[in-house]
Amino acid sequence: MHIIQTPLFDFEAFIAKKDNDQLTMVLEAIPAEGWIATLERERWTGRKGYPVRGMWSDLIAGVLRQAETLADVERLLKRDNGALTPEQGSW
């Protein structure tokens, strides 16, 4: 049995964008706001100083950039530091 899912955004528009614009597009398209708000309300922050929203953005960035390890994600974050606002994550 197959489930047909509607696209989150236009694929051609996604391909035409640069890396960090692609990340912003994905973060805006994923309906995770309710989940993130629940985690923030519960004060679930993991390690002190790492906000839920930022960690979520970093996780999605790692998946989007096909990072195989957490070290790869860390390298990506350092390389592209400042591409997103602090509310969006570390990028």
Coordinates of N, CA, C and O in Angstrom, one line a residue:
M1 N 0.8 -1.2 0.0 CA 0.0 0.0 0.0 C 0.9 1.2 0.0 O 1.9 1.3 0.7
H2 N 0.5 2.2 -0.8 CA 1.3 3.5 -0.9 C 0.5 4.6 -0.4 O -0.7 4.7 -0.5
I3 N 1.2 5.6 0.2 CA 0.5 6.8 0.6 C 1.1 7.9 -0.3 O 2.3 8.1 -0.4
I4 N 0.2 8.7 -0.9 CA 0.5 9.8 -1.7 C 0.6 11.0 -0.9 O -0.3 11.4 -0.2
Q5 N 1.8 11.7 -0.9 CA 2.0 12.9 -0.1 C 2.1 14.1 -1.0 O 2.8 14.0 -2.0
T6 N 1.5 15.1 -0.7 CA 1.6 16.3 -1.5 C 3.0 16.9 -1.3 O 3.5 16.9 -0.2
P7 N 3.5 17.5 -2.3 CA 4.9 18.1 -2.1 C 4.8 19.3 -1.2 O 3.9 20.1 -1.1
L8 N 5.9 19.5 -0.4 CA 6.1 20.6 0.5 C 6.3 21.9 -0.3 O 6.0 23.0 0.2
F9 N 7.0 21.8 -1.4 CA 7.3 23.0 -2.2 C 7.7 22.6 -3.6 O 7.8 21.4 -3.9
D10 N 7.8 23.6 -4.5 CA 8.1 23.3 -5.9 C 9.6 22.8 -6.0 O 10.5 23.6 -5.6
F11 N 9.8 21.6 -6.5 CA 11.2 21.1 -6.6 C 12.1 21.9 -7.5 O 13.3 22.1 -7.2
E12 N 11.6 22.4 -8.6 CA 12.4 23.2 -9.5 C 12.9 24.5 -8.8 O 14.0 24.9 -9.0
A13 N 12.0 25.1 -8.0 CA 12.4 26.3 -7.3 C 13.4 26.0 -6.2 O 14.4 26.7 -6.0
F14 N 13.3 24.8 -5.6 CA 14.3 24.4 -4.6 C 15.6 24.2 -5.2 O 16.6 24.6 -4.7
I15 N 15.7 23.5 -6.4 CA 17.0 23.2 -7.0 C 17.7 24.5 -7.5 O 18.9 24.7 -7.4
A16 N 16.9 25.5 -7.9 CA 17.4 26.8 -8.3 C 18.0 27.6 -7.2 O 18.8 28.5 -7.5
K17 N 17.7 27.4 -6.0 CA 18.2 28.2 -4.9 C 19.6 27.7 -4.4 O 20.0 26.6 -4.7
K18 N 20.3 28.6 -3.7 CA 21.6 28.3 -3.1 C 21.4 27.5 -1.9 O 20.3 27.4 -1.3
D19 N 22.5 26.9 -1.4 CA 22.4 26.0 -0.2 C 21.6 26.5 1.0 O 20.7 25.9 1.5
N20 N 22.0 27.7 1.5 CA 21.4 28.2 2.7 C 19.9 28.6 2.4 O 19.1 28.6 3.3
D21 N 19.6 29.1 1.2 CA 18.3 29.4 0.8 C 17.4 28.1 0.8 O 16.2 28.1 1.1
Q22 N 18.0 27.0 0.3 CA 17.3 25.7 0.3 C 17.0 25.3 1.8 O 15.9 24.8 2.0
L23 N 17.9 25.5 2.7 CA 17.7 25.2 4.1 C 16.5 26.0 4.6 O 15.6 25.5 5.3
T24 N 16.5 27.3 4.4 CA 15.4 28.1 4.8 C 14.1 27.7 4.3 O 13.1 27.6 5.0
M25 N 14.1 27.3 3.0 CA 12.9 26.8 2.3 C 12.4 25.6 3.0 O 11.2 25.4 3.2
V26 N 13.3 24.6 3.3 CA 12.9 23.4 4.0 C 12.3 23.7 5.4 O 11.3 23.1 5.8
L27 N 13.0 24.5 6.1 CA 12.6 24.8 7.5 C 11.2 25.5 7.5 O 10.4 25.2 8.4
E28 N 11.0 26.3 6.5 CA 9.7 27.0 6.5 C 8.6 26.0 6.0 O 7.4 26.2 6.4
A29 N 8.9 25.0 5.2 CA 7.9 24.1 4.7 C 7.5 23.0 5.6 O 6.4 22.5 5.6
I30 N 8.4 22.6 6.5 CA 8.1 21.5 7.5 C 7.2 22.0 8.6 O 7.5 22.9 9.3
P31 N 6.0 21.3 8.7 CA 5.0 21.8 9.7 C 5.4 21.3 11.2 O 4.8 20.4 11.8
A32 N 6.5 21.8 11.7 CA 7.0 21.4 13.0 C 6.8 22.4 14.1 O 7.2 22.1 15.2
E33 N 6.1 23.5 13.8 CA 6.0 24.5 14.8 C 5.3 24.0 16.1 O 5.7 24.4 17.2
G34 N 4.2 23.3 15.9 CA 3.5 22.8 17.1 C 4.4 21.9 18.0 O 4.4 22.0 19.2
W35 N 5.1 21.0 17.3 CA 6.0 20.1 18.0 C 7.1 20.9 18.8 O 7.4 20.6 19.9
I36 N 7.7 21.9 18.1 CA 8.8 22.7 18.7 C 8.2 23.5 19.8 O 8.8 23.6 20.9
A37 N 7.0 24.1 19.7 CA 6.4 24.9 20.7 C 6.1 24.0 22.0 O 6.4 24.5 23.1
T38 N 5.7 22.8 21.8 CA 5.5 21.9 22.9 C 6.8 21.6 23.6 O 6.8 21.6 24.9
L39 N 7.8 21.3 22.9 CA 9.1 21.0 23.5 C 9.6 22.3 24.3 O 10.1 22.2 25.4
E40 N 9.5 23.5 23.7 CA 9.9 24.7 24.4 C 9.1 24.9 25.6 O 9.6 25.4 26.6
R41 N 7.8 24.6 25.6 CA 6.9 24.8 26.7 C 7.3 23.9 27.9 O 7.3 24.3 29.0
E42 N 7.7 22.7 27.5 CA 8.2 21.7 28.5 C 9.6 22.0 29.0 O 10.1 21.2 29.8
R43 N 10.2 23.0 28.5 CA 11.6 23.4 28.8 C 12.6 22.2 28.5 O 13.6 22.0 29.1
W44 N 12.2 21.5 27.4 CA 13.1 20.4 27.0 C 14.2 21.0 26.1 O 14.0 21.3 24.9
T45 N 15.4 21.2 26.7 CA 16.4 21.9 25.9 C 17.6 21.0 25.7 O 18.6 21.5 25.1
G46 N 17.6 19.8 26.3 CA 18.9 19.0 26.2 C 19.9 19.7 27.0 O 19.7 20.1 28.2
R47 N 21.1 19.9 26.5 CA 22.2 20.6 27.2 C 21.9 22.0 27.4 O 21.3 22.7 26.5
K48 N 22.3 22.6 28.5 CA 22.1 24.0 28.8 C 22.7 24.9 27.7 O 23.8 24.6 27.3
G49 N 22.0 25.8 27.2 CA 22.5 26.7 26.2 C 22.2 26.3 24.7 O 22.6 27.0 23.8
Y50 N 21.5 25.2 24.6 CA 21.1 24.7 23.2 C 19.6 24.8 23.1 O 19.0 23.8 23.5
P51 N 19.1 25.8 22.5 CA 17.6 25.9 22.4 C 17.0 24.9 21.4 O 17.7 24.4 20.5
V52 N 15.8 24.5 21.7 CA 15.1 23.5 20.8 C 15.1 23.9 19.4 O 15.4 23.1 18.5
R53 N 14.7 25.1 19.1 CA 14.6 25.6 17.7 C 15.9 25.5 17.0 O 16.0 25.1 15.8
G54 N 16.9 25.9 17.6 CA 18.3 25.9 17.0 C 18.7 24.4 16.7 O 19.3 24.1 15.7
M55 N 18.5 23.5 17.7 CA 18.9 22.1 17.5 C 18.1 21.5 16.4 O 18.6 20.7 15.6
W56 N 16.8 21.8 16.3 CA 15.9 21.3 15.2 C 16.5 21.8 13.8 O 16.6 21.0 12.9
S57 N 16.8 23.1 13.7 CA 17.4 23.6 12.5 C 18.7 22.9 12.1 O 18.9 22.6 11.0
D58 N 19.5 22.7 13.1 CA 20.8 22.0 12.9 C 20.6 20.6 12.4 O 21.3 20.1 11.5
L59 N 19.6 19.9 13.0 CA 19.3 18.5 12.6 C 18.9 18.5 11.1 O 19.4 17.7 10.3
I60 N 18.0 19.4 10.8 CA 17.5 19.4 9.4 C 18.6 19.8 8.4 O 18.7 19.3 7.3
A61 N 19.5 20.7 8.8 CA 20.6 21.1 8.0 C 21.5 19.9 7.7 O 22.0 19.7 6.6
G62 N 21.8 19.1 8.8 CA 22.6 17.9 8.6 C 22.0 16.9 7.7 O 22.7 16.4 6.8
V63 N 20.7 16.8 7.7 CA 20.0 15.8 6.8 C 20.1 16.4 5.4 O 20.4 15.6 4.5
L64 N 19.8 17.7 5.2 CA 19.7 18.3 3.9 C 21.1 18.2 3.2 O 21.2 18.0 2.0
R65 N 22.2 18.4 4.0 CA 23.5 18.4 3.5 C 24.1 17.0 3.5 O 25.3 16.8 3.1
Q66 N 23.3 16.0 3.8 CA 23.7 14.6 3.8 C 25.0 14.3 4.7 O 25.9 13.6 4.3
A67 N 25.0 14.9 5.8 CA 26.1 14.7 6.8 C 25.9 13.3 7.3 O 24.8 12.9 7.7
E68 N 27.0 12.6 7.4 CA 27.0 11.2 7.8 C 27.2 11.0 9.3 O 26.9 10.1 9.9
T69 N 27.9 12.0 9.9 CA 28.2 12.0 11.3 C 27.9 13.3 12.0 O 27.8 14.3 11.3
L70 N 27.9 13.3 13.3 CA 27.7 14.6 14.0 C 28.9 15.5 13.8 O 28.8 16.7 13.7
A71 N 30.1 14.9 13.6 CA 31.3 15.8 13.3 C 31.1 16.5 11.9 O 31.5 17.6 11.8
D72 N 30.5 15.8 11.0 CA 30.2 16.4 9.7 C 29.2 17.6 9.9 O 29.4 18.7 9.2
V73 N 28.2 17.4 10.7 CA 27.3 18.5 10.9 C 28.0 19.7 11.6 O 27.8 20.8 11.2
E74 N 28.9 19.4 12.6 CA 29.6 20.5 13.2 C 30.5 21.2 12.2 O 30.5 22.4 12.2
R75 N 31.1 20.5 11.3 CA 32.0 21.2 10.3 C 31.1 22.1 9.4 O 31.5 23.2 9.0
L76 N 29.9 21.6 9.0 CA 29.0 22.3 8.2 C 28.6 23.6 8.9 O 28.5 24.7 8.3
L77 N 28.3 23.5 10.2 CA 27.8 24.6 11.0 C 28.9 25.7 11.1 O 28.7 26.9 11.0
K78 N 30.1 25.2 11.3 CA 31.3 26.2 11.4 C 31.5 26.8 10.0 O 31.8 28.0 9.9
R79 N 31.5 26.0 9.0 CA 31.7 26.6 7.6 C 30.7 27.6 7.2 O 31.1 28.7 6.7
D80 N 29.4 27.4 7.5 CA 28.4 28.3 7.1 C 27.8 29.1 8.2 O 26.7 29.6 8.2
N81 N 28.6 29.4 9.2 CA 28.2 30.2 10.4 C 27.6 31.5 10.0 O 28.2 32.2 9.2
G82 N 26.5 31.8 10.5 CA 25.9 33.1 10.3 C 24.9 33.2 9.1 O 24.3 34.2 8.9
A83 N 24.7 32.1 8.4 CA 23.8 32.1 7.3 C 22.3 32.2 7.7 O 21.5 32.7 7.0
L84 N 22.0 31.7 8.9 CA 20.6 31.8 9.5 C 20.6 32.8 10.7 O 21.7 33.0 11.3
T85 N 19.5 33.2 11.0 CA 19.4 34.0 12.2 C 19.5 33.1 13.5 O 19.3 31.9 13.4
P86 N 19.8 33.7 14.6 CA 19.9 32.9 15.8 C 18.6 32.1 16.1 O 18.7 31.0 16.7
E87 N 17.4 32.7 15.8 CA 16.2 32.0 16.0 C 16.1 30.7 15.2 O 15.4 29.8 15.5
Q88 N 16.7 30.7 14.0 CA 16.6 29.6 13.1 C 17.6 28.5 13.4 O 17.4 27.4 13.1
G89 N 18.7 28.8 14.1 CA 19.7 27.8 14.4 C 21.1 28.3 14.3 O 21.3 29.5 14.2
S90 N 22.0 27.4 14.3 CA 23.4 27.8 14.3 C 24.0 28.3 13.0 O 25.0 28.9 13.0
W91 N 23.3 28.0 11.9 CA 23.8 28.3 10.6 C 23.8 29.8 10.4 O 23.2 30.6 10.2

